[in-house]
Amino acid sequence: RKEVEQDPGPFNVPEGATVAFNCTYSNSASQSFFWYRQDCRKEPKLLMSVYSSGNEDGRFTAQLNRASQYISLLIRDSKLSDSATYLCVVTVDSNYQLIWGAGTKLIIKP
Amino acid sequence: GAVVSQHPSRVICKSGTSVKIECRSLDFQATTMFWYRQFPKQSLMLMATSNEGSKATYEQGVEKDKFLINHASLTLSTLTVTSAHPEDSSFYICSASLAGVASGGGETQYFGPGTRLLVL
C-alpha cells in the first residue's frame, strides 16, 4: 500500500460546480498535511496547509480526519483556472521529509 | 509502483565543502528528472530540468557551476552543491517524470522525500 494515496482522476467538472477529493495516508504518526497545486509542466505551489480543526481559504476548504487517516480538499464555485493537478503531501518525521501523493487531475469545463 | 527515493535524507556539512544528493526512480525509468529547492513555509522552486544523457536546463538565477547535475542513467540523477555556503541550506527535492501508457497516457511527476541540507 502506498503511503499516500490519491484518486488520479481526471475529475471532469462543469464550471461553477463544487468538487471534492480525498487523500488517504497510511502512517498514523503523520504530523503535517498540505495540498499543493501543480499546473502542467510547472512546479507545485503550496495551496494550503491542513489543520486539525479544518481551514478555509476563499473557495477552498481543507479538512483532516485523523481517525480515518485522510485529508480532503473542497473547491466551491469552481473556475476554469482551477484546472490543475492537486497533490496531497504528508510529513512524518522531524526531518520534515515529504511524502507525496501522485496527484489528482482536475479539469474544469465551461 | 512509481517510487522516487533521495539520499541522503539529511546532511550537515561545513562551509566550503561539496555535497552530492542522489535521486533515484526505484521501479520505473525516468527520462526527465527535476530538481527543486524549498525554503521554510514556501512552495518549491524549480532549479533545473535534467534529461538523461544530456545537459541539464537551469532556471534563471540558478548557477549551473554551483549546482552540478548529472543524469547518468534513466533511474539516477545527482545534484552536487559545490563549495556550499550557509545560504545554500535548504530542502532539496527531486521528481521523476513518467510518461506514456504506464502513467495512463499522460505525464505524471513523482516526487522524492527531499534532502535537508544544513551548511554550517
PDB file of C-alpha atoms in Angstrom:
ATOM      1  CA  ARG A   1       0.000   0.000   0.000  1.00  0.00           C
ATOM      2  CA  LYS A   2       1.309   3.424  -0.888  1.00  0.00           C
ATOM      3  CA  GLU A   3       1.974   5.793   1.989  1.00  0.00           C
ATOM      4  CA  VAL A   4      -0.165   8.500   0.461  1.00  0.00           C
ATOM      5  CA  GLU A   5      -2.896   7.634  -1.999  1.00  0.00           C
ATOM      6  CA  GLN A   6      -4.996   9.795  -4.256  1.00  0.00           C
ATOM      7  CA  ASP A   7      -7.500   9.056  -6.980  1.00  0.00           C
ATOM      8  CA  PRO A   8      -5.594  10.112 -10.117  1.00  0.00           C
ATOM      9  CA  GLY A   9      -8.777  11.242 -11.876  1.00  0.00           C
ATOM     10  CA  PRO A  10      -9.250  13.086 -14.086  1.00  0.00           C
ATOM     11  CA  PHE A  11     -12.233  14.728 -12.485  1.00  0.00           C
ATOM     12  CA  ASN A  12     -14.197  16.495 -15.208  1.00  0.00           C
ATOM     13  CA  VAL A  13     -16.325  19.141 -13.542  1.00  0.00           C
ATOM     14  CA  PRO A  14     -18.519  21.909 -15.027  1.00  0.00           C
ATOM     15  CA  GLU A  15     -17.604  25.455 -14.175  1.00  0.00           C
ATOM     16  CA  GLY A  16     -19.355  26.673 -11.064  1.00  0.00           C
ATOM     17  CA  ALA A  17     -19.754  23.239  -9.538  1.00  0.00           C
ATOM     18  CA  THR A  18     -18.358  22.070  -6.242  1.00  0.00           C
ATOM     19  CA  VAL A  19     -15.761  19.353  -6.304  1.00  0.00           C
ATOM     20  CA  ALA A  20     -14.097  17.433  -3.522  1.00  0.00           C
ATOM     21  CA  PHE A  21     -11.342  14.897  -3.393  1.00  0.00           C
ATOM     22  CA  ASN A  22      -9.679  12.943  -0.688  1.00  0.00           C
ATOM     23  CA  CYS A  23      -6.230  11.730   0.079  1.00  0.00           C
ATOM     24  CA  THR A  24      -5.529   8.827   2.415  1.00  0.00           C
ATOM     25  CA  TYR A  25      -2.312   8.260   4.329  1.00  0.00           C
ATOM     26  CA  SER A  26      -1.102   5.081   5.912  1.00  0.00           C
ATOM     27  CA  ASN A  27       1.158   6.280   8.709  1.00  0.00           C
ATOM     28  CA  SER A  28      -0.781   7.227  11.804  1.00  0.00           C
ATOM     29  CA  ALA A  29       2.250   9.166  13.034  1.00  0.00           C
ATOM     30  CA  SER A  30       1.931  11.648  10.193  1.00  0.00           C
ATOM     31  CA  GLN A  31       2.407  15.131  11.505  1.00  0.00           C
ATOM     32  CA  SER A  32       1.705  17.760   8.883  1.00  0.00           C
ATOM     33  CA  PHE A  33      -0.528  17.839   5.866  1.00  0.00           C
ATOM     34  CA  PHE A  34      -0.620  20.032   2.788  1.00  0.00           C
ATOM     35  CA  TRP A  35      -2.331  20.459  -0.507  1.00  0.00           C
ATOM     36  CA  TYR A  36      -0.231  21.601  -3.441  1.00  0.00           C
ATOM     37  CA  ARG A  37      -1.435  22.627  -6.843  1.00  0.00           C
ATOM     38  CA  GLN A  38       0.585  21.840  -9.928  1.00  0.00           C
ATOM     39  CA  ASP A  39      -0.106  23.245 -13.353  1.00  0.00           C
ATOM     40  CA  CYS A  40       1.083  21.349 -16.380  1.00  0.00           C
ATOM     41  CA  ARG A  41       4.873  21.374 -16.568  1.00  0.00           C
ATOM     42  CA  LYS A  42       5.182  23.832 -13.712  1.00  0.00           C
ATOM     43  CA  GLU A  43       6.454  23.383 -10.182  1.00  0.00           C
ATOM     44  CA  PRO A  44       3.951  22.555  -7.448  1.00  0.00           C
ATOM     45  CA  LYS A  45       2.740  25.527  -5.470  1.00  0.00           C
ATOM     46  CA  LEU A  46       1.556  25.315  -1.906  1.00  0.00           C
ATOM     47  CA  LEU A  47      -2.202  25.746  -1.912  1.00  0.00           C
ATOM     48  CA  MET A  48      -2.865  25.356   1.767  1.00  0.00           C
ATOM     49  CA  SER A  49      -1.802  23.616   4.908  1.00  0.00           C
ATOM     50  CA  VAL A  50      -4.349  21.359   6.547  1.00  0.00           C
ATOM     51  CA  TYR A  51      -5.012  21.873  10.224  1.00  0.00           C
ATOM     52  CA  SER A  52      -6.742  19.538  12.632  1.00  0.00           C
ATOM     53  CA  SER A  53      -9.635  21.941  13.005  1.00  0.00           C
ATOM     54  CA  GLY A  54     -10.028  22.300   9.262  1.00  0.00           C
ATOM     55  CA  ASN A  55      -9.337  25.506   7.425  1.00  0.00           C
ATOM     56  CA  GLU A  56     -10.826  27.586   4.696  1.00  0.00           C
ATOM     57  CA  ASP A  57      -9.264  29.966   2.225  1.00  0.00           C
ATOM     58  CA  GLY A  58     -11.790  31.585  -0.051  1.00  0.00           C
ATOM     59  CA  ARG A  59     -13.371  28.900  -2.177  1.00  0.00           C
ATOM     60  CA  PHE A  60     -11.075  26.210  -0.829  1.00  0.00           C
ATOM     61  CA  THR A  61     -11.709  24.179   2.304  1.00  0.00           C
ATOM     62  CA  ALA A  62      -9.332  21.572   3.659  1.00  0.00           C
ATOM     63  CA  GLN A  63     -10.128  19.077   6.347  1.00  0.00           C
ATOM     64  CA  LEU A  64      -8.220  16.448   8.263  1.00  0.00           C
ATOM     65  CA  ASN A  65      -9.691  13.264   9.650  1.00  0.00           C
ATOM     66  CA  ARG A  66      -7.062  11.626  11.817  1.00  0.00           C
ATOM     67  CA  ALA A  67      -9.283   8.742  12.868  1.00  0.00           C
ATOM     68  CA  SER A  68      -9.812   7.652   9.282  1.00  0.00           C
ATOM     69  CA  GLN A  69      -6.441   8.946   8.136  1.00  0.00           C
ATOM     70  CA  TYR A  70      -7.477  11.118   5.263  1.00  0.00           C
ATOM     71  CA  ILE A  71      -7.462  14.734   4.262  1.00  0.00           C
ATOM     72  CA  SER A  72      -9.882  16.353   1.891  1.00  0.00           C
ATOM     73  CA  LEU A  73      -9.998  19.369  -0.352  1.00  0.00           C
ATOM     74  CA  LEU A  74     -13.256  21.024  -1.333  1.00  0.00           C
ATOM     75  CA  ILE A  75     -13.430  23.599  -4.090  1.00  0.00           C
ATOM     76  CA  ARG A  76     -16.600  25.649  -4.360  1.00  0.00           C
ATOM     77  CA  ASP A  77     -17.787  27.632  -7.374  1.00  0.00           C
ATOM     78  CA  SER A  78     -15.045  26.112  -9.486  1.00  0.00           C
ATOM     79  CA  LYS A  79     -13.334  28.271 -12.095  1.00  0.00           C
ATOM     80  CA  LEU A  80     -11.665  27.294 -15.327  1.00  0.00           C
ATOM     81  CA  SER A  81      -8.393  28.379 -13.752  1.00  0.00           C
ATOM     82  CA  ASP A  82      -8.774  25.714 -11.067  1.00  0.00           C
ATOM     83  CA  SER A  83      -7.861  23.098 -13.661  1.00  0.00           C
ATOM     84  CA  ALA A  84      -4.646  21.565 -12.403  1.00  0.00           C
ATOM     85  CA  THR A  85      -3.264  18.571 -10.582  1.00  0.00           C
ATOM     86  CA  TYR A  86      -3.747  18.657  -6.829  1.00  0.00           C
ATOM     87  CA  LEU A  87      -1.079  16.930  -4.791  1.00  0.00           C
ATOM     88  CA  CYS A  88      -1.512  15.750  -1.251  1.00  0.00           C
ATOM     89  CA  VAL A  89       1.638  15.902   0.865  1.00  0.00           C
ATOM     90  CA  VAL A  90       2.269  14.471   4.302  1.00  0.00           C
ATOM     91  CA  THR A  91       5.226  14.737   6.628  1.00  0.00           C
ATOM     92  CA  VAL A  92       6.030  12.029   9.116  1.00  0.00           C
ATOM     93  CA  ASP A  93       9.207  12.759  10.965  1.00  0.00           C
ATOM     94  CA  SER A  94      11.092  15.655  12.409  1.00  0.00           C
ATOM     95  CA  ASN A  95      13.285  15.737   9.306  1.00  0.00           C
ATOM     96  CA  TYR A  96      10.252  17.108   7.537  1.00  0.00           C
ATOM     97  CA  GLN A  97      10.590  14.656   4.700  1.00  0.00           C
ATOM     98  CA  LEU A  98       7.699  14.995   2.331  1.00  0.00           C
ATOM     99  CA  ILE A  99       5.596  12.050   1.309  1.00  0.00           C
ATOM    100  CA  TRP A 100       3.801  12.946  -1.893  1.00  0.00           C
ATOM    101  CA  GLY A 101       0.626  11.584  -3.363  1.00  0.00           C
ATOM    102  CA  ALA A 102       0.655  11.072  -7.103  1.00  0.00           C
ATOM    103  CA  GLY A 103      -1.898  13.811  -7.562  1.00  0.00           C
ATOM    104  CA  THR A 104      -5.498  14.185  -8.671  1.00  0.00           C
ATOM    105  CA  LYS A 105      -6.093  15.800 -12.014  1.00  0.00           C
ATOM    106  CA  LEU A 106      -8.959  18.270 -12.129  1.00  0.00           C
ATOM    107  CA  ILE A 107     -10.422  19.602 -15.365  1.00  0.00           C
ATOM    108  CA  ILE A 108     -12.998  22.376 -15.158  1.00  0.00           C
ATOM    109  CA  LYS A 109     -15.122  22.580 -18.276  1.00  0.00           C
ATOM    110  CA  PRO A 110     -17.022  25.682 -19.432  1.00  0.00           C
TER     111      PRO A 110
ATOM    112  CA  GLY B   1       4.890   1.453  -8.090  1.00  0.00           C
ATOM    113  CA  ALA B   2       6.411   4.778  -9.178  1.00  0.00           C
ATOM    114  CA  VAL B   3       8.579   5.424  -6.144  1.00  0.00           C
ATOM    115  CA  VAL B   4      11.301   8.022  -6.051  1.00  0.00           C
ATOM    116  CA  SER B   5      13.983   7.970  -3.393  1.00  0.00           C
ATOM    117  CA  GLN B   6      16.588  10.503  -2.342  1.00  0.00           C
ATOM    118  CA  HIS B   7      19.826  10.011  -0.491  1.00  0.00           C
ATOM    119  CA  PRO B   8      20.857  11.266   1.927  1.00  0.00           C
ATOM    120  CA  SER B   9      17.729  12.425   3.690  1.00  0.00           C
ATOM    121  CA  ARG B  10      19.671  14.860   5.782  1.00  0.00           C
ATOM    122  CA  VAL B  11      23.182  16.265   5.608  1.00  0.00           C
ATOM    123  CA  ILE B  12      25.143  18.713   7.695  1.00  0.00           C
ATOM    124  CA  CYS B  13      28.389  19.992   6.287  1.00  0.00           C
ATOM    125  CA  LYS B  14      30.983  22.670   6.757  1.00  0.00           C
ATOM    126  CA  SER B  15      31.066  25.747   4.597  1.00  0.00           C
ATOM    127  CA  GLY B  16      33.205  25.214   1.508  1.00  0.00           C
ATOM    128  CA  THR B  17      32.578  21.515   1.126  1.00  0.00           C
ATOM    129  CA  SER B  18      30.639  19.874  -1.684  1.00  0.00           C
ATOM    130  CA  VAL B  19      27.565  17.782  -1.148  1.00  0.00           C
ATOM    131  CA  LYS B  20      26.094  15.231  -3.524  1.00  0.00           C
ATOM    132  CA  ILE B  21      22.414  14.323  -3.432  1.00  0.00           C
ATOM    133  CA  GLU B  22      21.083  11.324  -5.309  1.00  0.00           C
ATOM    134  CA  CYS B  23      17.639  10.932  -6.768  1.00  0.00           C
ATOM    135  CA  ARG B  24      16.527   7.513  -7.919  1.00  0.00           C
ATOM    136  CA  SER B  25      13.390   6.238  -9.589  1.00  0.00           C
ATOM    137  CA  LEU B  26      13.104   2.825  -7.992  1.00  0.00           C
ATOM    138  CA  ASP B  27      10.699   0.981 -10.232  1.00  0.00           C
ATOM    139  CA  PHE B  28      10.469   2.933 -13.438  1.00  0.00           C
ATOM    140  CA  GLN B  29      12.666   4.660 -15.938  1.00  0.00           C
ATOM    141  CA  ALA B  30      12.511   8.402 -15.964  1.00  0.00           C
ATOM    142  CA  THR B  31      13.740  10.271 -18.969  1.00  0.00           C
ATOM    143  CA  THR B  32      13.283  13.547 -17.159  1.00  0.00           C
ATOM    144  CA  MET B  33      14.047  14.464 -13.572  1.00  0.00           C
ATOM    145  CA  PHE B  34      13.529  17.788 -11.894  1.00  0.00           C
ATOM    146  CA  TRP B  35      15.356  19.418  -9.014  1.00  0.00           C
ATOM    147  CA  TYR B  36      13.644  21.837  -6.664  1.00  0.00           C
ATOM    148  CA  ARG B  37      14.561  23.685  -3.539  1.00  0.00           C
ATOM    149  CA  GLN B  38      12.168  24.751  -0.878  1.00  0.00           C
ATOM    150  CA  PHE B  39      12.611  27.311   1.868  1.00  0.00           C
ATOM    151  CA  PRO B  40      10.533  27.057   5.033  1.00  0.00           C
ATOM    152  CA  LYS B  41       6.827  27.540   4.501  1.00  0.00           C
ATOM    153  CA  GLN B  42       7.306  28.317   0.841  1.00  0.00           C
ATOM    154  CA  SER B  43       6.481  26.448  -2.304  1.00  0.00           C
ATOM    155  CA  LEU B  44       9.005  24.549  -4.322  1.00  0.00           C
ATOM    156  CA  MET B  45      11.234  26.478  -6.656  1.00  0.00           C
ATOM    157  CA  LEU B  46      12.352  24.678  -9.784  1.00  0.00           C
ATOM    158  CA  MET B  47      16.119  24.755 -10.115  1.00  0.00           C
ATOM    159  CA  ALA B  48      16.715  22.640 -13.172  1.00  0.00           C
ATOM    160  CA  THR B  49      15.325  20.030 -15.504  1.00  0.00           C
ATOM    161  CA  SER B  50      17.531  17.046 -16.121  1.00  0.00           C
ATOM    162  CA  ASN B  51      17.286  14.800 -19.164  1.00  0.00           C
ATOM    163  CA  GLU B  52      19.127  11.517 -19.302  1.00  0.00           C
ATOM    164  CA  GLY B  53      22.241  11.741 -21.382  1.00  0.00           C
ATOM    165  CA  SER B  54      22.123  15.466 -21.974  1.00  0.00           C
ATOM    166  CA  LYS B  55      22.958  18.664 -20.141  1.00  0.00           C
ATOM    167  CA  ALA B  56      20.515  19.944 -17.580  1.00  0.00           C
ATOM    168  CA  THR B  57      18.416  23.014 -18.261  1.00  0.00           C
ATOM    169  CA  TYR B  58      18.735  25.522 -15.455  1.00  0.00           C
ATOM    170  CA  GLU B  59      16.165  28.067 -14.409  1.00  0.00           C
ATOM    171  CA  GLN B  60      17.057  31.719 -14.419  1.00  0.00           C
ATOM    172  CA  GLY B  61      19.117  32.700 -11.424  1.00  0.00           C
ATOM    173  CA  VAL B  62      20.406  29.189 -10.694  1.00  0.00           C
ATOM    174  CA  GLU B  63      24.165  28.883 -11.106  1.00  0.00           C
ATOM    175  CA  LYS B  64      24.977  25.828 -13.158  1.00  0.00           C
ATOM    176  CA  ASP B  65      28.573  25.771 -11.946  1.00  0.00           C
ATOM    177  CA  LYS B  66      27.452  25.725  -8.352  1.00  0.00           C
ATOM    178  CA  PHE B  67      24.661  23.200  -8.689  1.00  0.00           C
ATOM    179  CA  LEU B  68      26.050  20.408 -10.837  1.00  0.00           C
ATOM    180  CA  ILE B  69      23.504  17.982 -12.186  1.00  0.00           C
ATOM    181  CA  ASN B  70      24.325  14.638 -13.688  1.00  0.00           C
ATOM    182  CA  HIS B  71      21.674  12.366 -15.146  1.00  0.00           C
ATOM    183  CA  ALA B  72      23.759   9.363 -15.994  1.00  0.00           C
ATOM    184  CA  SER B  73      21.002   6.786 -16.313  1.00  0.00           C
ATOM    185  CA  LEU B  74      17.254   6.527 -16.625  1.00  0.00           C
ATOM    186  CA  THR B  75      16.943   5.858 -12.907  1.00  0.00           C
ATOM    187  CA  LEU B  76      19.519   8.160 -11.356  1.00  0.00           C
ATOM    188  CA  SER B  77      20.132  11.883 -11.268  1.00  0.00           C
ATOM    189  CA  THR B  78      22.558  13.586  -8.911  1.00  0.00           C
ATOM    190  CA  LEU B  79      22.755  17.153  -7.693  1.00  0.00           C
ATOM    191  CA  THR B  80      26.088  18.334  -6.342  1.00  0.00           C
ATOM    192  CA  VAL B  81      26.160  21.544  -4.378  1.00  0.00           C
ATOM    193  CA  THR B  82      29.729  22.730  -4.818  1.00  0.00           C
ATOM    194  CA  SER B  83      31.511  24.862  -2.233  1.00  0.00           C
ATOM    195  CA  ALA B  84      28.391  25.013  -0.133  1.00  0.00           C
ATOM    196  CA  HIS B  85      27.687  28.096   1.944  1.00  0.00           C
ATOM    197  CA  PRO B  86      25.161  28.682   4.724  1.00  0.00           C
ATOM    198  CA  GLU B  87      22.786  30.386   2.300  1.00  0.00           C
ATOM    199  CA  ASP B  88      22.604  27.082   0.400  1.00  0.00           C
ATOM    200  CA  SER B  89      20.956  25.498   3.417  1.00  0.00           C
ATOM    201  CA  SER B  90      17.570  24.388   2.189  1.00  0.00           C
ATOM    202  CA  PHE B  91      15.349  21.466   1.432  1.00  0.00           C
ATOM    203  CA  TYR B  92      16.165  19.907  -1.936  1.00  0.00           C
ATOM    204  CA  ILE B  93      13.506  17.831  -3.649  1.00  0.00           C
ATOM    205  CA  CYS B  94      13.675  15.864  -6.860  1.00  0.00           C
ATOM    206  CA  SER B  95      10.953  14.458  -9.010  1.00  0.00           C
ATOM    207  CA  ALA B  96      10.944  11.985 -11.847  1.00  0.00           C
ATOM    208  CA  SER B  97       8.654  12.064 -14.794  1.00  0.00           C
ATOM    209  CA  LEU B  98       6.854   9.008 -16.064  1.00  0.00           C
ATOM    210  CA  ALA B  99       5.184   9.337 -19.412  1.00  0.00           C
ATOM    211  CA  GLY B 100       3.169   7.131 -21.698  1.00  0.00           C
ATOM    212  CA  VAL B 101       0.945   4.128 -21.135  1.00  0.00           C
ATOM    213  CA  ALA B 102       2.298   3.408 -17.668  1.00  0.00           C
ATOM    214  CA  SER B 103       1.010   6.751 -16.442  1.00  0.00           C
ATOM    215  CA  GLY B 104      -2.368   6.429 -18.084  1.00  0.00           C
ATOM    216  CA  GLY B 105      -1.399   8.110 -21.294  1.00  0.00           C
ATOM    217  CA  GLY B 106      -0.286  11.384 -19.793  1.00  0.00           C
ATOM    218  CA  GLU B 107       2.752  12.505 -17.884  1.00  0.00           C
ATOM    219  CA  THR B 108       2.996  12.180 -14.144  1.00  0.00           C
ATOM    220  CA  GLN B 109       5.640  13.534 -11.841  1.00  0.00           C
ATOM    221  CA  TYR B 110       6.617  11.507  -8.823  1.00  0.00           C
ATOM    222  CA  PHE B 111       8.339  13.352  -6.030  1.00  0.00           C
ATOM    223  CA  GLY B 112      11.120  12.241  -3.748  1.00  0.00           C
ATOM    224  CA  PRO B 113      11.011  12.760   0.023  1.00  0.00           C
ATOM    225  CA  GLY B 114      13.566  15.534  -0.020  1.00  0.00           C
ATOM    226  CA  THR B 115      17.046  16.132   1.369  1.00  0.00           C
ATOM    227  CA  ARG B 116      17.608  18.635   4.105  1.00  0.00           C
ATOM    228  CA  LEU B 117      20.938  20.396   3.755  1.00  0.00           C
ATOM    229  CA  LEU B 118      22.412  22.424   6.563  1.00  0.00           C
ATOM    230  CA  VAL B 119      25.661  24.230   5.885  1.00  0.00           C
ATOM    231  CA  LEU B 120      27.486  25.470   8.962  1.00  0.00           C
TER     232      LEU B 120
END
